[in-house]
Coordinates of C-alpha atoms and ligand atoms in Angstrom, one line a residue:
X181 CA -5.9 27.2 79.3
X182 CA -7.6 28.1 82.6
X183 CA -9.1 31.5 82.8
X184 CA -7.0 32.0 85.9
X185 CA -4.1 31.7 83.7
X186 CA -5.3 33.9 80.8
X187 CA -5.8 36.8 83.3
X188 CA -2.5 36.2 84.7
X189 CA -0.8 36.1 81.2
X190 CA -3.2 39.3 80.3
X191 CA -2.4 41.7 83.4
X192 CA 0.4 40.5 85.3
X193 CA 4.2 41.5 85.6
X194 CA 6.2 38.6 87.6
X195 CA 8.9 39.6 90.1
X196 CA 12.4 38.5 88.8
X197 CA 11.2 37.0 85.6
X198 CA 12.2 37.2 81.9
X199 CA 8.3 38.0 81.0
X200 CA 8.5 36.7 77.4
X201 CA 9.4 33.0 78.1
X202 CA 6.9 33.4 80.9
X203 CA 4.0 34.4 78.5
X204 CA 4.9 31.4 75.8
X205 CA 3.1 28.8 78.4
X206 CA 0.3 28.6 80.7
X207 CA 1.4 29.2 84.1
X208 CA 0.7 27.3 87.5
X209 CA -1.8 28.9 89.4
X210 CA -1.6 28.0 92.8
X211 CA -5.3 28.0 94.4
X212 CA -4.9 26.2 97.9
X213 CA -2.1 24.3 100.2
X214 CA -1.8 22.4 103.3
X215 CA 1.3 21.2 104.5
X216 CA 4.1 20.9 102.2
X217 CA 1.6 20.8 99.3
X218 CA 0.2 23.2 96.9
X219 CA -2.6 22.3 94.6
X220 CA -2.9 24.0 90.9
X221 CA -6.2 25.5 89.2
X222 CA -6.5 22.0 87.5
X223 CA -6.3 19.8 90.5
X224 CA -2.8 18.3 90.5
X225 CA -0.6 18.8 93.4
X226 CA 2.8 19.5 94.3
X227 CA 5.6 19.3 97.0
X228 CA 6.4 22.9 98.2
X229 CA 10.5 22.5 98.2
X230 CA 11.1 26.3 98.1
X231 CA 9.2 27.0 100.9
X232 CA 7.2 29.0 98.7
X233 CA 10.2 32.0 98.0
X234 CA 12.1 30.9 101.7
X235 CA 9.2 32.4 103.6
X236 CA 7.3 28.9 104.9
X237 CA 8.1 27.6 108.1
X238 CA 5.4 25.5 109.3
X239 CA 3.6 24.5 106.3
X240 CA 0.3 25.8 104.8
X241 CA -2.5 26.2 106.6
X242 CA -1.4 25.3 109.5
X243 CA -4.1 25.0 112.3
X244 CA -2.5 27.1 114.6
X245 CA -1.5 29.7 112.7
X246 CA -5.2 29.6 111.0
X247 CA -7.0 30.0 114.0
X248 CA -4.1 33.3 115.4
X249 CA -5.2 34.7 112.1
X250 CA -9.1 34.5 112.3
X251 CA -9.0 35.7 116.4
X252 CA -7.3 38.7 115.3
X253 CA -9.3 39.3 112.3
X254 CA -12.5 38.9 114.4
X255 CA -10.4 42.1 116.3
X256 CA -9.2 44.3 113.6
X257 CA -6.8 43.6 110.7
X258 CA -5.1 46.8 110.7
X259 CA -4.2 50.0 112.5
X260 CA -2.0 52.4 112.1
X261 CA 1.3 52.5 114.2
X262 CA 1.8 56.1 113.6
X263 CA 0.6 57.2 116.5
X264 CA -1.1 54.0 117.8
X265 CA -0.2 51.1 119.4
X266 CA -1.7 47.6 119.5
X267 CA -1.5 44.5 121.3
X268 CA -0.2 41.9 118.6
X269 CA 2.5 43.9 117.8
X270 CA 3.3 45.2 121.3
X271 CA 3.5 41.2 122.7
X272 CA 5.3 40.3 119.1
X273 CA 8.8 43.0 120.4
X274 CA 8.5 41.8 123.6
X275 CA 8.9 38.0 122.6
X276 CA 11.5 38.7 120.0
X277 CA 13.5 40.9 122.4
X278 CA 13.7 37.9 124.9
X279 CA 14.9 35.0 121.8
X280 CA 17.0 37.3 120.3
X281 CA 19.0 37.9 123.7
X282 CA 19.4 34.8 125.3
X283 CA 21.0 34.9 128.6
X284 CA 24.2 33.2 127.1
X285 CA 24.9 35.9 125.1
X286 CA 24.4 38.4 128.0
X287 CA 26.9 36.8 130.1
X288 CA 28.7 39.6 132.5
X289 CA 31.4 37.5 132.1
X290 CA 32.4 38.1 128.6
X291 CA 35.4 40.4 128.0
X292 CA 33.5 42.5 126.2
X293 CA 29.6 42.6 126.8
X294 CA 27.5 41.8 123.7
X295 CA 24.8 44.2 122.4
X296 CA 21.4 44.1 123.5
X297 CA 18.6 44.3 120.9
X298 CA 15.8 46.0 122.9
X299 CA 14.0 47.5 120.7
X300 CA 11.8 46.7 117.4
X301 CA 11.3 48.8 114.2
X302 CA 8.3 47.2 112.4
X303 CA 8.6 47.4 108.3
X304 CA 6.5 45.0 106.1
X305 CA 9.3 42.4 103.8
X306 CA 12.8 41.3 103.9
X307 CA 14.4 44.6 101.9
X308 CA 12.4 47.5 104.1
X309 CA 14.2 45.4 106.9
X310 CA 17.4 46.1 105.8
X311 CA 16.5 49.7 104.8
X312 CA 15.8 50.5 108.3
X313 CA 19.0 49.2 109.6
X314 CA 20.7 50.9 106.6
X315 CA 19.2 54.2 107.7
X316 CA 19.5 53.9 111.5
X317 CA 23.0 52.6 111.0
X318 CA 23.8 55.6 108.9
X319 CA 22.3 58.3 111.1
X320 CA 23.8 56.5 114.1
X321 CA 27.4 57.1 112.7
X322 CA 26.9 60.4 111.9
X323 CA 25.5 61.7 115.0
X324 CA 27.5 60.2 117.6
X325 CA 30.7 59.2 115.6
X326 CA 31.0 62.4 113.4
X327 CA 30.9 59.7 109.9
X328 CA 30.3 62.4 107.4
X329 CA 29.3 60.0 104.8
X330 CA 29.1 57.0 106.5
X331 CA 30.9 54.0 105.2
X332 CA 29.7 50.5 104.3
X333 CA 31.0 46.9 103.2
X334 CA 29.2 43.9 102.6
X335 CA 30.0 40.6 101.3
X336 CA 30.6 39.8 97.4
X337 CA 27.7 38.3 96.0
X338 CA 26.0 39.8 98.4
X339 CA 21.8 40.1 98.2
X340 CA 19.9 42.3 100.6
X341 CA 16.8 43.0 99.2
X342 CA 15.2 45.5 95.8
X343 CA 14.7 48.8 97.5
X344 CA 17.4 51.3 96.2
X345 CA 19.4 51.2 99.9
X346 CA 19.5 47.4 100.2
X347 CA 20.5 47.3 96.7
X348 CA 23.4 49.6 97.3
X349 CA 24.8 47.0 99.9
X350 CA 24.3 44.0 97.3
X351 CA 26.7 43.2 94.6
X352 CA 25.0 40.8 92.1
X353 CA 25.8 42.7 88.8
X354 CA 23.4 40.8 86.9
X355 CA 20.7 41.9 89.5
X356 CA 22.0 45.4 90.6
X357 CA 24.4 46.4 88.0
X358 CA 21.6 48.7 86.0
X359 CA 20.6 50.6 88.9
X360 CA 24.1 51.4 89.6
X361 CA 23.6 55.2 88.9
X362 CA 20.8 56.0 91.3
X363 CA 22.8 54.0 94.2
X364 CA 25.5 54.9 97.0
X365 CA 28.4 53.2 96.7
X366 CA 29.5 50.6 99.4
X367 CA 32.5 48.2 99.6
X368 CA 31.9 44.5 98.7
X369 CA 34.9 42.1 100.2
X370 CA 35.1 38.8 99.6
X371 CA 32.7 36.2 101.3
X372 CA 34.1 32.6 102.1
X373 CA 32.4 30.4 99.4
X374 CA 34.7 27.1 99.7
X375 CA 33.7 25.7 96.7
X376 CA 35.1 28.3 94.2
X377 CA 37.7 30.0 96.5
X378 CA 40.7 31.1 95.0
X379 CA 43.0 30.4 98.1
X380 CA 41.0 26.6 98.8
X381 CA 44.4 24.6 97.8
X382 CA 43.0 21.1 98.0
X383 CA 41.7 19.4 94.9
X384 CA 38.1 18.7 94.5
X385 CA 36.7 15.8 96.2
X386 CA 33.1 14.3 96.2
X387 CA 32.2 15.8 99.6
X388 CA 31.1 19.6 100.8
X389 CA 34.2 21.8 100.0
X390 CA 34.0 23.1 103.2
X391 CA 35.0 20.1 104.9
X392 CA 38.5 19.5 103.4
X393 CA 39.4 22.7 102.4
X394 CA 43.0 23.6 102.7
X395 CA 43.1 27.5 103.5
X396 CA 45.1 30.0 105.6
X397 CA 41.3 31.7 106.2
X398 CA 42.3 34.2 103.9
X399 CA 38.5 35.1 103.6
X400 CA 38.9 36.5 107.0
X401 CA 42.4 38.1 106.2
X402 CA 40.5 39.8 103.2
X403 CA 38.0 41.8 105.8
X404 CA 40.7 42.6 107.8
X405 CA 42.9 44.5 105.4
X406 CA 39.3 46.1 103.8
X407 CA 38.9 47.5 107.6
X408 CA 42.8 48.5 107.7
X409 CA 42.8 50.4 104.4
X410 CA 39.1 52.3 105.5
X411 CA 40.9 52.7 109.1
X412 CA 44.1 54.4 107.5
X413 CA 42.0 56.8 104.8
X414 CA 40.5 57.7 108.0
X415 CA 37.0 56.7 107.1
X416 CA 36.3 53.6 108.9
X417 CA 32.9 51.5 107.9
X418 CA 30.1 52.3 110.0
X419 CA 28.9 48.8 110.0
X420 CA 29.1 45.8 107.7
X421 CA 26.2 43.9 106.6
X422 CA 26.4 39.9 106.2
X423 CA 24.1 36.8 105.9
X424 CA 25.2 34.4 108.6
X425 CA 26.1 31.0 108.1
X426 CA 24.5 31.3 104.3
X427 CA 24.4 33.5 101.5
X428 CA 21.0 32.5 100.1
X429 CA 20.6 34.5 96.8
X430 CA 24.0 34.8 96.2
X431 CA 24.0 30.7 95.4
X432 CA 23.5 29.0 98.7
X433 CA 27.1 29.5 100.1
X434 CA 27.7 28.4 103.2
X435 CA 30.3 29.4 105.3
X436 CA 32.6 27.2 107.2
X437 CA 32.7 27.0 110.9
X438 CA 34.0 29.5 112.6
X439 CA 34.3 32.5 109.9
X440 CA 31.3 34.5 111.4
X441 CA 32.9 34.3 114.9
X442 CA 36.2 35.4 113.2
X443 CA 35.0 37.9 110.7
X444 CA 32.2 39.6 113.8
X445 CA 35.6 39.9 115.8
X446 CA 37.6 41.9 113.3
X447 CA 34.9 44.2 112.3
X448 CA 34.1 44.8 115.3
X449 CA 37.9 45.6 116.1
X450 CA 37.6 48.2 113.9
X451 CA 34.8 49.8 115.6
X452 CA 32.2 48.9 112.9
X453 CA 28.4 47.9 113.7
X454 CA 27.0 44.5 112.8
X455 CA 23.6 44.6 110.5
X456 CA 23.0 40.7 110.7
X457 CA 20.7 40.3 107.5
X458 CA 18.4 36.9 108.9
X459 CA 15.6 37.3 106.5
X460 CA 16.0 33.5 105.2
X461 CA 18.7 32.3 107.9
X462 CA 16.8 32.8 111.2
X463 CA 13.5 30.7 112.9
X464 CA 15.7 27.4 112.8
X465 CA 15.8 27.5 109.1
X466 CA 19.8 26.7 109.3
X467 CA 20.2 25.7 113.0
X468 CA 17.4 23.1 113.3
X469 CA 19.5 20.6 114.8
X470 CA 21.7 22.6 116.8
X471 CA 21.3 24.0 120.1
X472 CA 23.4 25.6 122.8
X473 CA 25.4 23.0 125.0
X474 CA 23.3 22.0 127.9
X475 CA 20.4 24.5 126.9
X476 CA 16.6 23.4 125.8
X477 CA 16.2 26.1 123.7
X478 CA 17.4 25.2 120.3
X479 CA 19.3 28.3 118.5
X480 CA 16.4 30.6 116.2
X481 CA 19.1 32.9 114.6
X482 CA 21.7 31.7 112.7
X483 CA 24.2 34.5 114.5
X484 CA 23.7 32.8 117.6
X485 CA 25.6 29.8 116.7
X486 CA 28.1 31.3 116.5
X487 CA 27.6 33.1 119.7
X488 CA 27.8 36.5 117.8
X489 CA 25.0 39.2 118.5
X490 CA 24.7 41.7 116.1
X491 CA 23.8 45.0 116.3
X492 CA 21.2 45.4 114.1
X493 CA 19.3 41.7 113.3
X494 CA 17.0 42.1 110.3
X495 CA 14.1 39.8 110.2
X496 CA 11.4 39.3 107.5
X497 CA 10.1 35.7 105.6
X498 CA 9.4 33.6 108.3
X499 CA 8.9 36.1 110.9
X500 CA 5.0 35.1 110.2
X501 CA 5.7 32.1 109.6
X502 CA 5.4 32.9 105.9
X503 CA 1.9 33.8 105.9
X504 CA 1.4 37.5 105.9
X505 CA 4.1 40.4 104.9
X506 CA 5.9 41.4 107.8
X507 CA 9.8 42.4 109.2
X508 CA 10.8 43.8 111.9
X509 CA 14.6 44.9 112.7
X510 CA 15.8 44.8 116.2
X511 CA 18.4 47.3 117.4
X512 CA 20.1 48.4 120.7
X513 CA 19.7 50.9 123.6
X514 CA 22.4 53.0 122.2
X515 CA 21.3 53.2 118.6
X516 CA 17.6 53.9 120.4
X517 CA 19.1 56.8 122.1
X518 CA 20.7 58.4 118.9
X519 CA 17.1 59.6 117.8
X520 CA 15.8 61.1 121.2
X521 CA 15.7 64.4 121.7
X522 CA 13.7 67.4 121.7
X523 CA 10.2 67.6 119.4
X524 CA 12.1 70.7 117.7
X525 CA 15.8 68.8 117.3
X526 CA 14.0 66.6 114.5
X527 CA 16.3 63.6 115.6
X528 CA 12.8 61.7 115.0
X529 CA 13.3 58.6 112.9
X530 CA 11.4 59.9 110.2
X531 CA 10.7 56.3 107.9
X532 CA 7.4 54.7 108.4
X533 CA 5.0 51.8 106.0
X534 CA 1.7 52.6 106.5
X535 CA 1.0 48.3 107.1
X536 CA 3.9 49.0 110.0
X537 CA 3.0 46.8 112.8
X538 CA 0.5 45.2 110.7
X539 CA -1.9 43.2 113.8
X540 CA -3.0 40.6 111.5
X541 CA 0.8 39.6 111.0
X542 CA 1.9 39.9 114.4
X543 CA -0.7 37.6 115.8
X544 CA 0.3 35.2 113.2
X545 CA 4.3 35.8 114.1
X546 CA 3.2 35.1 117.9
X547 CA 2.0 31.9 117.5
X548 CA 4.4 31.1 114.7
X549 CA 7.0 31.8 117.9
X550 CA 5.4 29.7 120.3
X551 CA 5.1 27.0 117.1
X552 CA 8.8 27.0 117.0
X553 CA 9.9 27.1 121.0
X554 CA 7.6 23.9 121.4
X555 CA 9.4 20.6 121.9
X556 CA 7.7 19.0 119.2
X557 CA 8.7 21.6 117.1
X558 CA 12.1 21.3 118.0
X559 CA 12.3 17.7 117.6
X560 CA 10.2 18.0 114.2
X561 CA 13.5 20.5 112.8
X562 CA 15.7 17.9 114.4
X563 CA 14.4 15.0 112.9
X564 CA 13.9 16.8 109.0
X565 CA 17.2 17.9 109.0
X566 CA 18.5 14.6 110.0
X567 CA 16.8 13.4 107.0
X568 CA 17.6 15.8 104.8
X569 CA 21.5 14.7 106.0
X570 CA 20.8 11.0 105.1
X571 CA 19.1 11.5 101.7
X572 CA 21.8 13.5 99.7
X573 CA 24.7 11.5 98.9
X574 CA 23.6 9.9 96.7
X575 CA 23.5 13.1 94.9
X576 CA 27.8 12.7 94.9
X577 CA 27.4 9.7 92.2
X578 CA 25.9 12.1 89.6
X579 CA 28.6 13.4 87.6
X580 CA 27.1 17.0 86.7
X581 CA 26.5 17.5 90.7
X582 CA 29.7 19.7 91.5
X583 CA 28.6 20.4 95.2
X584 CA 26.2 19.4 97.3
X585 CA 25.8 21.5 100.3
X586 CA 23.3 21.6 103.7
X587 CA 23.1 24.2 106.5
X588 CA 20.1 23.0 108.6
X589 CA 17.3 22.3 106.7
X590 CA 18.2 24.1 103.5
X591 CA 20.1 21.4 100.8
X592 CA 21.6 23.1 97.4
X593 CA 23.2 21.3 94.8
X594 CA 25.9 23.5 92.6
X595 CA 25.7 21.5 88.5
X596 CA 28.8 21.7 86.8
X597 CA 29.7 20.5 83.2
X598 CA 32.8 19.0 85.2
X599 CA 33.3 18.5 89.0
X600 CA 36.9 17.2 88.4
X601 CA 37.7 20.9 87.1
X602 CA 34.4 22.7 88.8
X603 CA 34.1 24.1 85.1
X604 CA 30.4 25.4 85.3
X605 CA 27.6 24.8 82.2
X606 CA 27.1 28.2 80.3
X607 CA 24.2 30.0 81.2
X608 CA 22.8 30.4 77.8
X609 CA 22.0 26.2 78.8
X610 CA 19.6 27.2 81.6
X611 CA 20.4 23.7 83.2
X612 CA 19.1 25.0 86.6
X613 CA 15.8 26.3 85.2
X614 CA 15.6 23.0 83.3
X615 CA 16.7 20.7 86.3
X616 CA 13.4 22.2 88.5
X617 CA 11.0 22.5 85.0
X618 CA 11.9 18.4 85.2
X619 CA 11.4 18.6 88.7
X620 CA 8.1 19.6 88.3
X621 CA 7.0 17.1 85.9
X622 CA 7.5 15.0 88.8
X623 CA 5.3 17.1 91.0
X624 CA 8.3 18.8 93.0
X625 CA 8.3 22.9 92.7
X626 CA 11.5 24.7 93.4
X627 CA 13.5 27.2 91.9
X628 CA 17.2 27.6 91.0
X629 CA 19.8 30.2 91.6
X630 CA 21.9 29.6 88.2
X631 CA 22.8 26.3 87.9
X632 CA 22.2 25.7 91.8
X633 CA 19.1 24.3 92.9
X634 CA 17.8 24.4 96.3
X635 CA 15.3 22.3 98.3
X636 CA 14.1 23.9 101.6
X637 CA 11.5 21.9 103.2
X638 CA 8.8 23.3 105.2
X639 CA 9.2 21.8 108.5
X640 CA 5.9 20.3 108.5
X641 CA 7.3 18.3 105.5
X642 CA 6.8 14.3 106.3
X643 CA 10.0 11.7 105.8
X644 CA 8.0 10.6 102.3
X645 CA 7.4 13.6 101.2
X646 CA 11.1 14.7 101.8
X647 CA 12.4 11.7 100.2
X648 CA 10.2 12.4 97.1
X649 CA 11.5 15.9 96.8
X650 CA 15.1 14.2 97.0
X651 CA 14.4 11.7 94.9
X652 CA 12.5 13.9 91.9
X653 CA 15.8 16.0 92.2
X654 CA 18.4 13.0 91.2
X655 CA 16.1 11.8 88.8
X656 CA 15.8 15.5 86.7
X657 CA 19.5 15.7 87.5
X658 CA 19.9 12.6 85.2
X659 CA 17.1 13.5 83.1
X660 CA 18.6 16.6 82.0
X661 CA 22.2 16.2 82.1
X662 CA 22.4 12.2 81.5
X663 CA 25.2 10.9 83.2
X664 CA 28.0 8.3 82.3
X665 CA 27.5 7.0 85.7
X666 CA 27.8 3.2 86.1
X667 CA 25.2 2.9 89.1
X668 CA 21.6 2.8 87.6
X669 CA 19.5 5.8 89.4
X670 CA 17.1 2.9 90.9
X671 CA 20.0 1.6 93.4
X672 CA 21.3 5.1 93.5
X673 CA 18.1 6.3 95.1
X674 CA 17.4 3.4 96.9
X675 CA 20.3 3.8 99.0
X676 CA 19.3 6.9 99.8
X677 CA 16.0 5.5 101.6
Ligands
PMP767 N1 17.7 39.6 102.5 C1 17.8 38.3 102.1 C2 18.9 37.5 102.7 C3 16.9 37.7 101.3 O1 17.1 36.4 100.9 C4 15.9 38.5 100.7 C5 14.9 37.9 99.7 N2 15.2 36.8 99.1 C6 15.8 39.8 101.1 C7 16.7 40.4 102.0 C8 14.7 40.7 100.6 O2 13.5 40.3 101.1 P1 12.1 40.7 100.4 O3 12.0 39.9 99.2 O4 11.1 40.2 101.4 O5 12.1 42.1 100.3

């Protein structure tokens, strides 16, 4: 066993990981990437198709990003921002102040103007993000709405982050259940997930549920009586937090068109604030191919194409382009406003990290910016997620593949023991820890959400390299859950070429 590995089995605790199967193996030690590749302690190498944990944008090592990194550090790599300002992070809010608002969304023509995210609250990962919003949100209604305990509701399924506030708006019982009693309690409503919907009529077919469901949008109908019933026991939400366009942790659910238009409208009708949580959705990750009509600037946030503009927008991941730890959580005038006030009146925001504003991962989120507003970047989205488009149906010929779903350049693939009846495996069978373990045999790392397994490209990743990550998927699909399909997996994945 490699040294590295022995230490690592010695000393150290993994995040989200059942420690006792971890320590009956050696484990991969990453030592060095480029691109879409990571290389192990032992020399072999591997396809990146998690985006190492949703965070990679533009691959590793990336020149550009590289050389940000090392002109900063030849500056300084940290200083405080209590009390301090500095000039990464000071040029990093002014650059995500202008994407976050474009001028479409600040048409004086809408019948009711959109928020305006001016200004930034630095944290350091994807859960502080949402803290901050929870906590400004929170204050916010209390102070200028008289909320005595403000309200909240978030989606079923919902996953926001491990600190103890973003775990109060998430409702994964096997993840949050246990930490039930040191939590506030929030409303969870239900979240449009076509596949499994109770009130999707029409039978299963061998394409994305979302496509031919047959639904009344009762999803949406759901939210609005959730609002209604808060309304009339006259303790309305202060503000609902959602992932737009897709519920990552939750399983990869994506939402059909049009329910985050529909379900921003009725919150908002109720008078609650938006927290829009775009730690995984935003930087093109599920918009890469689409862009406002008659605009050159594709769509970064996955609110935007739906033209809603939350109130809060909560950013972490690939903010730096998945290189360093950094979020940031933009907010309007008027929440800005709530905290002013006279040294003695303590309206101060009083939350802080002391890597706040961290320079090092500014610079890098700067150029990581630029990286993404560039037209070769924009075609380079374009083109992967064209690819990704063209390489998954074959997937539909495998009989354990229940779903197969893509929202820009993230593809997941639900495994059920039957798709005629959706009935899923048990979990006891681990088939979507097995179907990646098989995956990486064949030198393709990702990791699974139950039995759904996700591949998220870097964008950086090349047509051969995607086709391989497609390809090693199919093949541990059939390794591990052999099919009665008549089509040998040769033609199958040919055809997908
Ligand atoms: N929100 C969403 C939507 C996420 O996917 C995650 C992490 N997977 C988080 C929040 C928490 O981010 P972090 O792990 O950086 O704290």
């Amino acid at each position: 066993m490699h040294p590295l590995a022995q230490l690592d089995l010695k000393h150290v605790w993994h995040p989200f990981t059942q420690m006792r199967d971890w320590l009956s193996e050696e484990p991969l030690v990453i030592v060095s990437g480029r691109g879409a590749t990571l290389r192990d302690a032992h020399g072999r190498t591997y396809l990146d198709a998690n985006a190492s944990i949703w965070t990679n944008l533009h691959g590793h090592r990336h020149p550009a990003l590289d050389r940000a990194l090392r002109r900063q550090l030849a500056r300084i790599a940290h200083c405080s921002a209590l009390g301090l300002a500095n000039e990464p992070a000071s040029l990093l809010a002014a650059e995500l102040v202008r994407v976050a608002n474009p001028a479409r969304l600040r048409s004086p023509a809408a019948p009711v103007p959109n928020p305006i995210l001016e200004r930034v609250f630095y944290s350091d990962d994807g859960s502080t993000a949402l803290e901050v919003a929870l906590k400004q949100a929170w204050e916010f209604a209390r102070r200028t709405r008289g909320h005595r305990r403000p309200r909240f509701l978030s989606l079923q399924g919902a996953y926001h982050g491990d600190t103890l506030g973003a775990v109060a708006l998430g409702h994964i019982d096997r993840f949050h259940a246990a930490f039930g009693g040191m939590l506030y309690r929030t409303d969870a409503v239900m979240a449009p997930y076509c596949y499994r919907c109770p009130y999707n009529r029409a039978r299963p077919e061998r394409a994305d549920a979302r496509t031919y469901r047959v639904c009344q949008w009762e999803c949406v109908s759901r939210i609005e009586q959730a609002c209604h019933r808060a309304t009339r026991q006259n303790r309305p939400y202060a503000a609902f937090a959602f992932e737009p366009l897709l519920q990552g942790a939750a399983g990869m659910i994506p939402q059909p068109d049009g329910w985050l238009a529909r379900a921003a409208q009725v919150v908002r009708g109720h008078g609650a604030l938006l927290i829009a949580d775009e730690v995984f959705t935003a930087f093109g990750r599920t918009t890469a191919a689409t862009r406002p009509p008659r605009s050159p600037q594709p769509h970064l946030f996955a609110c935007h194409r739906e033209s809603v503009q939350p109130d809060f927008l909560c950013l972490a991941k690939g903010l730096s382009g998945g290189y360093l730890p950094l979020a940031a959580t933009l907010t309007t005038g008027p929440v800005f406003e709530a905290f002013l006030g006279e040294y003695s009146e303590f309206k101060t925001f009083f939350h802080g990290h002391s890597f706040t504003g961290n320079p090092l991962g500014a610079a890098v989120a700067l150029e990581s910016l630029h990286l993404l507003q560039h037209p070769d970047g924009l075609r380079q989205r374009a083109n992967l997620e064209t690819a990704l488009t063209r390489l998954l149906p074959p997937l539909w010929h495998l009989p354990s593949v229940g779903d197969v779903r893509q929202v820009g350049l993230v593809a997941a693939v639900e495994l059920v023991r039957d798709w005629p009846t959706r009935t899923p495996f048990h979990p006891h069978e681990r088939v979507g820890l097995r179907v990646c373990q098989a995956m990486r045999q064949r030198g393709v790392l990702t990791r699974p959400i139950g039995d759904v397994v996700v591949v998220m490209p870097p964008y950086c990743t090349t047509p051969t390299q995607l086709r391989r990550m497609i390809h090693a998927l199919i093949e541990a699909i059939d390794e591990v859950v052999p099919g009665n399909d008549e089509a040998p997996i040769s033609s199958r994945t040919r055809t997908a070429q």
